[in-house]
PDB file of C-alpha atoms in Angstrom:
ATOM      1  CA  UNK X   1     127.006  86.142 134.196  1.00  0.00           C
ATOM      2  CA  UNK X   2     124.433  87.305 131.633  1.00  0.00           C
ATOM      3  CA  UNK X   3     121.991  84.565 132.696  1.00  0.00           C
ATOM      4  CA  UNK X   4     122.270  85.720 136.320  1.00  0.00           C
ATOM      5  CA  UNK X   5     121.681  89.291 135.248  1.00  0.00           C
ATOM      6  CA  UNK X   6     118.451  88.301 133.519  1.00  0.00           C
ATOM      7  CA  UNK X   7     117.030  86.040 136.219  1.00  0.00           C
ATOM      8  CA  UNK X   8     117.234  86.083 140.016  1.00  0.00           C
ATOM      9  CA  UNK X   9     115.707  82.593 140.006  1.00  0.00           C
ATOM     10  CA  UNK X  10     118.536  81.310 137.827  1.00  0.00           C
ATOM     11  CA  UNK X  11     121.093  83.002 140.103  1.00  0.00           C
ATOM     12  CA  UNK X  12     119.643  81.447 143.254  1.00  0.00           C
ATOM     13  CA  UNK X  13     118.994  78.005 141.807  1.00  0.00           C
ATOM     14  CA  UNK X  14     122.376  77.719 140.100  1.00  0.00           C
ATOM     15  CA  UNK X  15     124.734  79.388 142.576  1.00  0.00           C
ATOM     16  CA  UNK X  16     123.147  80.043 145.981  1.00  0.00           C
ATOM     17  CA  UNK X  17     124.152  77.924 148.956  1.00  0.00           C
ATOM     18  CA  UNK X  18     122.547  78.310 152.382  1.00  0.00           C
ATOM     19  CA  UNK X  19     122.881  76.895 155.886  1.00  0.00           C
ATOM     20  CA  UNK X  20     120.395  74.255 157.010  1.00  0.00           C
ATOM     21  CA  UNK X  21     120.041  74.941 160.732  1.00  0.00           C
ATOM     22  CA  UNK X  22     118.227  71.633 161.281  1.00  0.00           C
ATOM     23  CA  UNK X  23     121.115  69.490 160.035  1.00  0.00           C
ATOM     24  CA  UNK X  24     124.021  71.916 160.406  1.00  0.00           C
ATOM     25  CA  UNK X  25     124.903  71.418 156.748  1.00  0.00           C
ATOM     26  CA  UNK X  26     125.565  73.750 153.842  1.00  0.00           C
ATOM     27  CA  UNK X  27     123.047  72.935 151.121  1.00  0.00           C
ATOM     28  CA  UNK X  28     122.062  74.301 147.752  1.00  0.00           C
ATOM     29  CA  UNK X  29     119.066  76.648 147.746  1.00  0.00           C
ATOM     30  CA  UNK X  30     115.978  74.731 146.698  1.00  0.00           C
ATOM     31  CA  UNK X  31     113.431  76.278 144.288  1.00  0.00           C
ATOM     32  CA  UNK X  32     110.427  74.860 146.112  1.00  0.00           C
ATOM     33  CA  UNK X  33     107.226  75.918 144.297  1.00  0.00           C
ATOM     34  CA  UNK X  34     105.994  78.216 147.048  1.00  0.00           C
ATOM     35  CA  UNK X  35     109.365  80.002 147.172  1.00  0.00           C
ATOM     36  CA  UNK X  36     109.325  80.461 143.396  1.00  0.00           C
ATOM     37  CA  UNK X  37     105.806  81.907 143.622  1.00  0.00           C
ATOM     38  CA  UNK X  38     106.918  84.222 146.417  1.00  0.00           C
ATOM     39  CA  UNK X  39     109.982  85.312 144.448  1.00  0.00           C
ATOM     40  CA  UNK X  40     107.828  86.172 141.431  1.00  0.00           C
ATOM     41  CA  UNK X  41     105.559  88.261 143.667  1.00  0.00           C
ATOM     42  CA  UNK X  42     108.505  90.074 145.249  1.00  0.00           C
ATOM     43  CA  UNK X  43     109.935  90.938 141.848  1.00  0.00           C
ATOM     44  CA  UNK X  44     106.860  92.912 140.741  1.00  0.00           C
ATOM     45  CA  UNK X  45     105.000  94.015 143.893  1.00  0.00           C
ATOM     46  CA  UNK X  46     105.947  97.302 145.576  1.00  0.00           C
ATOM     47  CA  UNK X  47     104.396  96.540 148.965  1.00  0.00           C
ATOM     48  CA  UNK X  48     104.409  93.002 150.380  1.00  0.00           C
ATOM     49  CA  UNK X  49     103.365  91.841 153.852  1.00  0.00           C
ATOM     50  CA  UNK X  50     104.189  88.197 154.650  1.00  0.00           C
ATOM     51  CA  UNK X  51     102.691  86.266 157.541  1.00  0.00           C
ATOM     52  CA  UNK X  52     104.371  82.898 157.838  1.00  0.00           C
ATOM     53  CA  UNK X  53     105.083  79.786 159.819  1.00  0.00           C
ATOM     54  CA  UNK X  54     108.626  79.187 160.999  1.00  0.00           C
ATOM     55  CA  UNK X  55     111.509  77.665 159.065  1.00  0.00           C
ATOM     56  CA  UNK X  56     110.134  78.021 155.559  1.00  0.00           C
ATOM     57  CA  UNK X  57     113.242  79.615 154.042  1.00  0.00           C
ATOM     58  CA  UNK X  58     111.646  83.017 153.513  1.00  0.00           C
ATOM     59  CA  UNK X  59     114.477  84.968 155.147  1.00  0.00           C
ATOM     60  CA  UNK X  60     117.041  83.162 152.984  1.00  0.00           C
ATOM     61  CA  UNK X  61     115.014  83.985 149.889  1.00  0.00           C
ATOM     62  CA  UNK X  62     114.776  87.680 150.786  1.00  0.00           C
ATOM     63  CA  UNK X  63     118.497  87.801 151.607  1.00  0.00           C
ATOM     64  CA  UNK X  64     119.359  86.103 148.313  1.00  0.00           C
ATOM     65  CA  UNK X  65     117.111  88.384 146.290  1.00  0.00           C
ATOM     66  CA  UNK X  66     118.612  91.449 147.966  1.00  0.00           C
ATOM     67  CA  UNK X  67     122.134  90.212 147.204  1.00  0.00           C
ATOM     68  CA  UNK X  68     121.214  89.594 143.560  1.00  0.00           C
ATOM     69  CA  UNK X  69     119.715  93.070 143.359  1.00  0.00           C
ATOM     70  CA  UNK X  70     122.850  94.618 144.867  1.00  0.00           C
ATOM     71  CA  UNK X  71     125.198  92.849 142.445  1.00  0.00           C
ATOM     72  CA  UNK X  72     123.206  93.203 139.237  1.00  0.00           C
ATOM     73  CA  UNK X  73     121.209  96.420 139.642  1.00  0.00           C
ATOM     74  CA  UNK X  74     122.961  99.765 139.458  1.00  0.00           C
ATOM     75  CA  UNK X  75     122.999 101.714 142.753  1.00  0.00           C
ATOM     76  CA  UNK X  76     120.629  99.246 144.457  1.00  0.00           C
ATOM     77  CA  UNK X  77     120.366  99.904 148.186  1.00  0.00           C
ATOM     78  CA  UNK X  78     118.506  97.651 150.622  1.00  0.00           C
ATOM     79  CA  UNK X  79     117.810  98.353 154.282  1.00  0.00           C
ATOM     80  CA  UNK X  80     117.258  95.433 156.689  1.00  0.00           C
ATOM     81  CA  UNK X  81     115.433  96.380 159.889  1.00  0.00           C
ATOM     82  CA  UNK X  82     114.985  93.881 162.712  1.00  0.00           C
ATOM     83  CA  UNK X  83     113.929  93.981 166.338  1.00  0.00           C
ATOM     84  CA  UNK X  84     117.477  94.270 167.645  1.00  0.00           C
ATOM     85  CA  UNK X  85     121.058  94.661 166.516  1.00  0.00           C
ATOM     86  CA  UNK X  86     121.872  90.929 166.615  1.00  0.00           C
ATOM     87  CA  UNK X  87     118.702  90.033 164.703  1.00  0.00           C
ATOM     88  CA  UNK X  88     119.501  92.621 162.025  1.00  0.00           C
ATOM     89  CA  UNK X  89     123.020  91.255 161.683  1.00  0.00           C
ATOM     90  CA  UNK X  90     121.645  87.698 161.428  1.00  0.00           C
ATOM     91  CA  UNK X  91     119.586  88.587 158.357  1.00  0.00           C
ATOM     92  CA  UNK X  92     122.515  90.374 156.744  1.00  0.00           C
ATOM     93  CA  UNK X  93     124.741  87.389 157.552  1.00  0.00           C
ATOM     94  CA  UNK X  94     122.516  85.276 155.294  1.00  0.00           C
ATOM     95  CA  UNK X  95     123.280  87.552 152.351  1.00  0.00           C
ATOM     96  CA  UNK X  96     126.976  87.517 153.253  1.00  0.00           C
ATOM     97  CA  UNK X  97     126.973  83.719 153.487  1.00  0.00           C
ATOM     98  CA  UNK X  98     125.424  83.316 150.045  1.00  0.00           C
ATOM     99  CA  UNK X  99     127.994  85.753 148.640  1.00  0.00           C
ATOM    100  CA  UNK X 100     130.860  83.874 150.298  1.00  0.00           C
ATOM    101  CA  UNK X 101     129.843  80.643 148.525  1.00  0.00           C
ATOM    102  CA  UNK X 102     129.489  82.145 145.047  1.00  0.00           C
ATOM    103  CA  UNK X 103     131.967  81.074 142.340  1.00  0.00           C
ATOM    104  CA  UNK X 104     134.915  83.468 141.837  1.00  0.00           C
ATOM    105  CA  UNK X 105     133.468  85.138 138.745  1.00  0.00           C
ATOM    106  CA  UNK X 106     130.418  86.247 140.780  1.00  0.00           C
ATOM    107  CA  UNK X 107     132.188  87.172 144.009  1.00  0.00           C
ATOM    108  CA  UNK X 108     132.613  90.921 144.177  1.00  0.00           C
ATOM    109  CA  UNK X 109     135.500  92.337 146.294  1.00  0.00           C
ATOM    110  CA  UNK X 110     134.161  93.592 149.624  1.00  0.00           C
ATOM    111  CA  UNK X 111     134.687  97.230 150.529  1.00  0.00           C
ATOM    112  CA  UNK X 112     134.199  96.760 154.294  1.00  0.00           C
ATOM    113  CA  UNK X 113     134.638  93.016 155.001  1.00  0.00           C
ATOM    114  CA  UNK X 114     134.657  93.387 158.794  1.00  0.00           C
ATOM    115  CA  UNK X 115     131.617  95.639 159.125  1.00  0.00           C
ATOM    116  CA  UNK X 116     128.789  93.657 160.772  1.00  0.00           C
ATOM    117  CA  UNK X 117     126.003  96.000 159.650  1.00  0.00           C
ATOM    118  CA  UNK X 118     127.088  96.580 156.062  1.00  0.00           C
ATOM    119  CA  UNK X 119     127.554  94.608 152.862  1.00  0.00           C
ATOM    120  CA  UNK X 120     129.106  96.688 150.103  1.00  0.00           C
ATOM    121  CA  UNK X 121     131.572  96.169 147.282  1.00  0.00           C
ATOM    122  CA  UNK X 122     134.576  97.993 145.868  1.00  0.00           C
ATOM    123  CA  UNK X 123     133.404  98.162 142.249  1.00  0.00           C
ATOM    124  CA  UNK X 124     129.640  98.352 142.837  1.00  0.00           C
ATOM    125  CA  UNK X 125     127.557 101.229 144.151  1.00  0.00           C
ATOM    126  CA  UNK X 126     124.904  98.948 145.663  1.00  0.00           C
ATOM    127  CA  UNK X 127     124.773  98.240 149.401  1.00  0.00           C
ATOM    128  CA  UNK X 128     122.795  96.308 152.018  1.00  0.00           C
ATOM    129  CA  UNK X 129     122.584  97.948 155.433  1.00  0.00           C
ATOM    130  CA  UNK X 130     121.285  96.245 158.594  1.00  0.00           C
ATOM    131  CA  UNK X 131     119.913  98.281 161.501  1.00  0.00           C
ATOM    132  CA  UNK X 132     117.953  97.565 164.687  1.00  0.00           C
ATOM    133  CA  UNK X 133     114.428  98.926 165.011  1.00  0.00           C
ATOM    134  CA  UNK X 134     114.933 102.183 166.894  1.00  0.00           C
ATOM    135  CA  UNK X 135     112.796 105.315 166.949  1.00  0.00           C
ATOM    136  CA  UNK X 136     114.874 106.955 164.223  1.00  0.00           C
ATOM    137  CA  UNK X 137     115.871 103.908 162.155  1.00  0.00           C
ATOM    138  CA  UNK X 138     115.215 104.557 158.478  1.00  0.00           C
ATOM    139  CA  UNK X 139     114.883 108.345 158.697  1.00  0.00           C
ATOM    140  CA  UNK X 140     116.411 109.976 155.640  1.00  0.00           C
ATOM    141  CA  UNK X 141     117.184 106.657 153.947  1.00  0.00           C
ATOM    142  CA  UNK X 142     117.533 106.526 150.179  1.00  0.00           C
ATOM    143  CA  UNK X 143     117.129 102.746 150.059  1.00  0.00           C
ATOM    144  CA  UNK X 144     115.254 101.288 147.090  1.00  0.00           C
ATOM    145  CA  UNK X 145     114.007  98.393 149.194  1.00  0.00           C
ATOM    146  CA  UNK X 146     113.525  97.956 152.909  1.00  0.00           C
ATOM    147  CA  UNK X 147     112.915  94.657 154.664  1.00  0.00           C
ATOM    148  CA  UNK X 148     111.471  94.468 158.157  1.00  0.00           C
ATOM    149  CA  UNK X 149     112.090  90.968 159.535  1.00  0.00           C
ATOM    150  CA  UNK X 150     109.997  89.539 162.423  1.00  0.00           C
ATOM    151  CA  UNK X 151     108.079  92.809 162.413  1.00  0.00           C
ATOM    152  CA  UNK X 152     105.607  91.698 165.090  1.00  0.00           C
ATOM    153  CA  UNK X 153     108.446  92.016 167.628  1.00  0.00           C
ATOM    154  CA  UNK X 154     109.754  95.439 166.524  1.00  0.00           C
ATOM    155  CA  UNK X 155     109.573  97.937 169.388  1.00  0.00           C
ATOM    156  CA  UNK X 156     109.226 100.905 167.021  1.00  0.00           C
ATOM    157  CA  UNK X 157     107.374  99.397 164.061  1.00  0.00           C
ATOM    158  CA  UNK X 158     104.999 102.325 163.546  1.00  0.00           C
ATOM    159  CA  UNK X 159     107.747 104.906 163.800  1.00  0.00           C
ATOM    160  CA  UNK X 160     109.869 103.020 161.241  1.00  0.00           C
ATOM    161  CA  UNK X 161     106.875 102.743 158.911  1.00  0.00           C
ATOM    162  CA  UNK X 162     106.500 106.510 158.846  1.00  0.00           C
ATOM    163  CA  UNK X 163     110.245 106.908 158.336  1.00  0.00           C
ATOM    164  CA  UNK X 164     110.643 104.517 155.408  1.00  0.00           C
ATOM    165  CA  UNK X 165     107.195 104.918 153.831  1.00  0.00           C
ATOM    166  CA  UNK X 166     108.442 107.471 151.291  1.00  0.00           C
ATOM    167  CA  UNK X 167     110.675 104.721 149.849  1.00  0.00           C
ATOM    168  CA  UNK X 168     107.592 102.977 148.476  1.00  0.00           C
ATOM    169  CA  UNK X 169     105.926 106.252 147.561  1.00  0.00           C
ATOM    170  CA  UNK X 170     108.898 107.083 145.345  1.00  0.00           C
ATOM    171  CA  UNK X 171     108.911 103.786 143.466  1.00  0.00           C
ATOM    172  CA  UNK X 172     110.776 101.525 145.877  1.00  0.00           C
ATOM    173  CA  UNK X 173     109.675  98.386 147.679  1.00  0.00           C
ATOM    174  CA  UNK X 174     108.748  97.377 151.209  1.00  0.00           C
ATOM    175  CA  UNK X 175     108.818  93.777 152.473  1.00  0.00           C
ATOM    176  CA  UNK X 176     107.359  93.101 155.912  1.00  0.00           C
ATOM    177  CA  UNK X 177     107.623  89.544 157.198  1.00  0.00           C
ATOM    178  CA  UNK X 178     106.934  87.883 160.505  1.00  0.00           C
ATOM    179  CA  UNK X 179     105.269  85.144 162.440  1.00  0.00           C
ATOM    180  CA  UNK X 180     102.207  86.400 164.271  1.00  0.00           C
ATOM    181  CA  UNK X 181     102.363  87.561 167.897  1.00  0.00           C
ATOM    182  CA  UNK X 182      99.114  86.450 169.531  1.00  0.00           C
ATOM    183  CA  UNK X 183     100.062  87.991 172.884  1.00  0.00           C
ATOM    184  CA  UNK X 184      99.898  91.471 171.360  1.00  0.00           C
ATOM    185  CA  UNK X 185      97.031  91.770 168.842  1.00  0.00           C
ATOM    186  CA  UNK X 186      97.566  95.524 168.572  1.00  0.00           C
ATOM    187  CA  UNK X 187     101.168  95.422 167.378  1.00  0.00           C
ATOM    188  CA  UNK X 188     102.089  97.184 164.142  1.00  0.00           C
ATOM    189  CA  UNK X 189     102.540  93.994 162.100  1.00  0.00           C
ATOM    190  CA  UNK X 190      99.148  92.559 163.051  1.00  0.00           C
ATOM    191  CA  UNK X 191      97.510  95.880 162.249  1.00  0.00           C
ATOM    192  CA  UNK X 192      99.136  95.800 158.809  1.00  0.00           C
ATOM    193  CA  UNK X 193      98.007  92.214 158.243  1.00  0.00           C
ATOM    194  CA  UNK X 194      94.411  92.842 159.303  1.00  0.00           C
ATOM    195  CA  UNK X 195      94.074  95.924 157.120  1.00  0.00           C
ATOM    196  CA  UNK X 196      95.091  93.936 154.050  1.00  0.00           C
ATOM    197  CA  UNK X 197      93.186  90.794 155.033  1.00  0.00           C
ATOM    198  CA  UNK X 198      89.878  92.583 155.559  1.00  0.00           C
ATOM    199  CA  UNK X 199      89.960  94.566 152.323  1.00  0.00           C
ATOM    200  CA  UNK X 200      91.295  92.210 149.702  1.00  0.00           C
ATOM    201  CA  UNK X 201      90.667  89.551 147.086  1.00  0.00           C
ATOM    202  CA  UNK X 202      92.016  86.092 147.904  1.00  0.00           C
ATOM    203  CA  UNK X 203      93.986  83.928 145.477  1.00  0.00           C
ATOM    204  CA  UNK X 204      95.085  80.349 146.247  1.00  0.00           C
ATOM    205  CA  UNK X 205      98.142  79.532 144.154  1.00  0.00           C
ATOM    206  CA  UNK X 206      98.845  75.927 143.022  1.00  0.00           C
ATOM    207  CA  UNK X 207     101.960  75.825 145.227  1.00  0.00           C
ATOM    208  CA  UNK X 208      99.801  76.345 148.331  1.00  0.00           C
ATOM    209  CA  UNK X 209     100.850  79.948 148.820  1.00  0.00           C
ATOM    210  CA  UNK X 210      97.866  82.219 149.560  1.00  0.00           C
ATOM    211  CA  UNK X 211      97.893  85.802 148.256  1.00  0.00           C
ATOM    212  CA  UNK X 212      95.541  88.654 149.113  1.00  0.00           C
ATOM    213  CA  UNK X 213      95.441  91.655 146.786  1.00  0.00           C
ATOM    214  CA  UNK X 214      94.448  94.822 148.604  1.00  0.00           C
ATOM    215  CA  UNK X 215      91.590  96.526 146.746  1.00  0.00           C
ATOM    216  CA  UNK X 216      92.929  98.312 143.653  1.00  0.00           C
ATOM    217  CA  UNK X 217      96.355  99.087 145.085  1.00  0.00           C
ATOM    218  CA  UNK X 218      99.669  97.322 144.471  1.00  0.00           C
ATOM    219  CA  UNK X 219      99.898  95.970 148.035  1.00  0.00           C
ATOM    220  CA  UNK X 220      99.707  92.232 148.693  1.00  0.00           C
ATOM    221  CA  UNK X 221      99.372  90.108 151.809  1.00  0.00           C
ATOM    222  CA  UNK X 222     100.987  86.667 151.579  1.00  0.00           C
ATOM    223  CA  UNK X 223     100.360  83.694 153.871  1.00  0.00           C
ATOM    224  CA  UNK X 224     102.701  80.717 154.122  1.00  0.00           C
ATOM    225  CA  UNK X 225     101.565  77.783 156.270  1.00  0.00           C
ATOM    226  CA  UNK X 226     103.874  75.234 157.846  1.00  0.00           C
ATOM    227  CA  UNK X 227     102.853  72.405 155.485  1.00  0.00           C
ATOM    228  CA  UNK X 228     104.317  74.145 152.415  1.00  0.00           C
ATOM    229  CA  UNK X 229     107.845  72.945 153.085  1.00  0.00           C
ATOM    230  CA  UNK X 230     108.199  69.514 151.398  1.00  0.00           C
ATOM    231  CA  UNK X 231     110.360  68.013 154.156  1.00  0.00           C
ATOM    232  CA  UNK X 232     111.026  68.899 157.754  1.00  0.00           C
ATOM    233  CA  UNK X 233     113.075  66.006 159.127  1.00  0.00           C
ATOM    234  CA  UNK X 234     114.786  63.190 157.263  1.00  0.00           C
ATOM    235  CA  UNK X 235     112.903  59.911 157.465  1.00  0.00           C
ATOM    236  CA  UNK X 236     109.623  61.530 158.573  1.00  0.00           C
ATOM    237  CA  UNK X 237     106.550  62.563 156.656  1.00  0.00           C
ATOM    238  CA  UNK X 238     105.201  66.010 157.459  1.00  0.00           C
ATOM    239  CA  UNK X 239     102.379  64.548 159.574  1.00  0.00           C
ATOM    240  CA  UNK X 240     104.811  62.308 161.473  1.00  0.00           C
ATOM    241  CA  UNK X 241     107.014  65.329 162.170  1.00  0.00           C
ATOM    242  CA  UNK X 242     103.992  67.277 163.358  1.00  0.00           C
ATOM    243  CA  UNK X 243     102.692  64.511 165.632  1.00  0.00           C
ATOM    244  CA  UNK X 244     106.034  63.378 167.062  1.00  0.00           C
ATOM    245  CA  UNK X 245     108.065  66.599 167.192  1.00  0.00           C
ATOM    246  CA  UNK X 246     105.760  69.612 167.325  1.00  0.00           C
ATOM    247  CA  UNK X 247     102.656  68.474 169.222  1.00  0.00           C
ATOM    248  CA  UNK X 248     104.569  67.082 172.242  1.00  0.00           C
ATOM    249  CA  UNK X 249     106.821  70.144 172.400  1.00  0.00           C
ATOM    250  CA  UNK X 250     104.373  73.040 172.035  1.00  0.00           C
ATOM    251  CA  UNK X 251     100.935  73.782 173.445  1.00  0.00           C
ATOM    252  CA  UNK X 252      98.042  74.871 171.229  1.00  0.00           C
ATOM    253  CA  UNK X 253      98.857  78.545 171.743  1.00  0.00           C
ATOM    254  CA  UNK X 254     102.446  78.165 170.473  1.00  0.00           C
ATOM    255  CA  UNK X 255     101.438  75.912 167.575  1.00  0.00           C
ATOM    256  CA  UNK X 256      98.862  78.417 166.336  1.00  0.00           C
ATOM    257  CA  UNK X 257     101.434  81.203 166.605  1.00  0.00           C
ATOM    258  CA  UNK X 258     104.612  79.564 165.293  1.00  0.00           C
ATOM    259  CA  UNK X 259     103.237  76.849 163.002  1.00  0.00           C
ATOM    260  CA  UNK X 260      99.790  77.851 161.687  1.00  0.00           C
ATOM    261  CA  UNK X 261      98.220  75.778 158.918  1.00  0.00           C
ATOM    262  CA  UNK X 262      95.938  78.553 157.676  1.00  0.00           C
ATOM    263  CA  UNK X 263      95.802  82.309 157.945  1.00  0.00           C
ATOM    264  CA  UNK X 264      92.520  81.966 159.825  1.00  0.00           C
ATOM    265  CA  UNK X 265      94.320  79.884 162.441  1.00  0.00           C
ATOM    266  CA  UNK X 266      97.133  82.417 162.660  1.00  0.00           C
ATOM    267  CA  UNK X 267      94.715  85.312 163.160  1.00  0.00           C
ATOM    268  CA  UNK X 268      92.241  83.530 165.447  1.00  0.00           C
ATOM    269  CA  UNK X 269      91.831  84.346 169.122  1.00  0.00           C
ATOM    270  CA  UNK X 270      94.248  82.031 170.952  1.00  0.00           C
ATOM    271  CA  UNK X 271      92.109  79.223 172.388  1.00  0.00           C
ATOM    272  CA  UNK X 272      94.741  78.245 174.917  1.00  0.00           C
ATOM    273  CA  UNK X 273      94.396  81.546 176.820  1.00  0.00           C
ATOM    274  CA  UNK X 274      90.699  82.314 176.516  1.00  0.00           C
ATOM    275  CA  UNK X 275      88.418  82.513 179.537  1.00  0.00           C
ATOM    276  CA  UNK X 276      85.579  81.159 177.403  1.00  0.00           C
ATOM    277  CA  UNK X 277      85.313  78.299 174.934  1.00  0.00           C
ATOM    278  CA  UNK X 278      85.756  79.972 171.532  1.00  0.00           C
ATOM    279  CA  UNK X 279      83.914  77.206 169.645  1.00  0.00           C
ATOM    280  CA  UNK X 280      80.892  77.629 171.926  1.00  0.00           C
ATOM    281  CA  UNK X 281      80.989  81.375 171.420  1.00  0.00           C
ATOM    282  CA  UNK X 282      81.059  80.954 167.646  1.00  0.00           C
ATOM    283  CA  UNK X 283      78.086  78.581 167.841  1.00  0.00           C
ATOM    284  CA  UNK X 284      76.211  81.067 170.001  1.00  0.00           C
ATOM    285  CA  UNK X 285      77.032  83.864 167.555  1.00  0.00           C
ATOM    286  CA  UNK X 286      75.710  81.874 164.590  1.00  0.00           C
ATOM    287  CA  UNK X 287      72.439  81.083 166.383  1.00  0.00           C
ATOM    288  CA  UNK X 288      71.954  84.735 167.305  1.00  0.00           C
TER     289      UNK X 288
END
């Protein structure tokens, strides 16, 4: 118990089990280097914006960290906001799943076991609450941390930002994470990403994770490309998986959006839906 109290990494590595949607199996959480780097950033950074490829385990990490915080930090309250009710419940279900697989000495008695939008415990004041992104979601919250999952698809992202912003201002933490939405370059998430991207110092970590520190503030932008995950499908290298599974299934537009290799690719104008050849335009721009 004392080792878990001291280290969220120890807690996750030793006791956390998750669901592998690709295989349908329950597996132990894996401390892949990029996830460890991301965890270390989340532990000390008040404002984090994460742009990512799909199926990298980021949501499981955030759910596990929030559960650890709830169990081992006095009065810890986390608010999960997602685009809809079902999506919000899905993120909370990850935290509930990890809790359900903990050994008995770590499993805390649930106060409301049948409540889909709440994870709280009888003997602990901490709580995780999951809400859909509505106009008033987050108003008046006293959460220490709020997590906005798949933020690019939130219908009221800007309104929620104003509502929960004081959480960070008062010493709390915000975590925004999402794949990019190239069909709507003016959405709240993309605006947040571009503000940090254009005014920051870049750091390439050995794990492959890319971090951008925003000027002199405590905000960080994190990029996670699809190649960071060590394995995607049993018996295939990453390049084989890409060539045989992803390329035949998705067009260029979807690959750049859902499985970008670099942040530049994620933020680029989608070539698949341009009226002009973007490479030719870039060449023309350089010659002008």
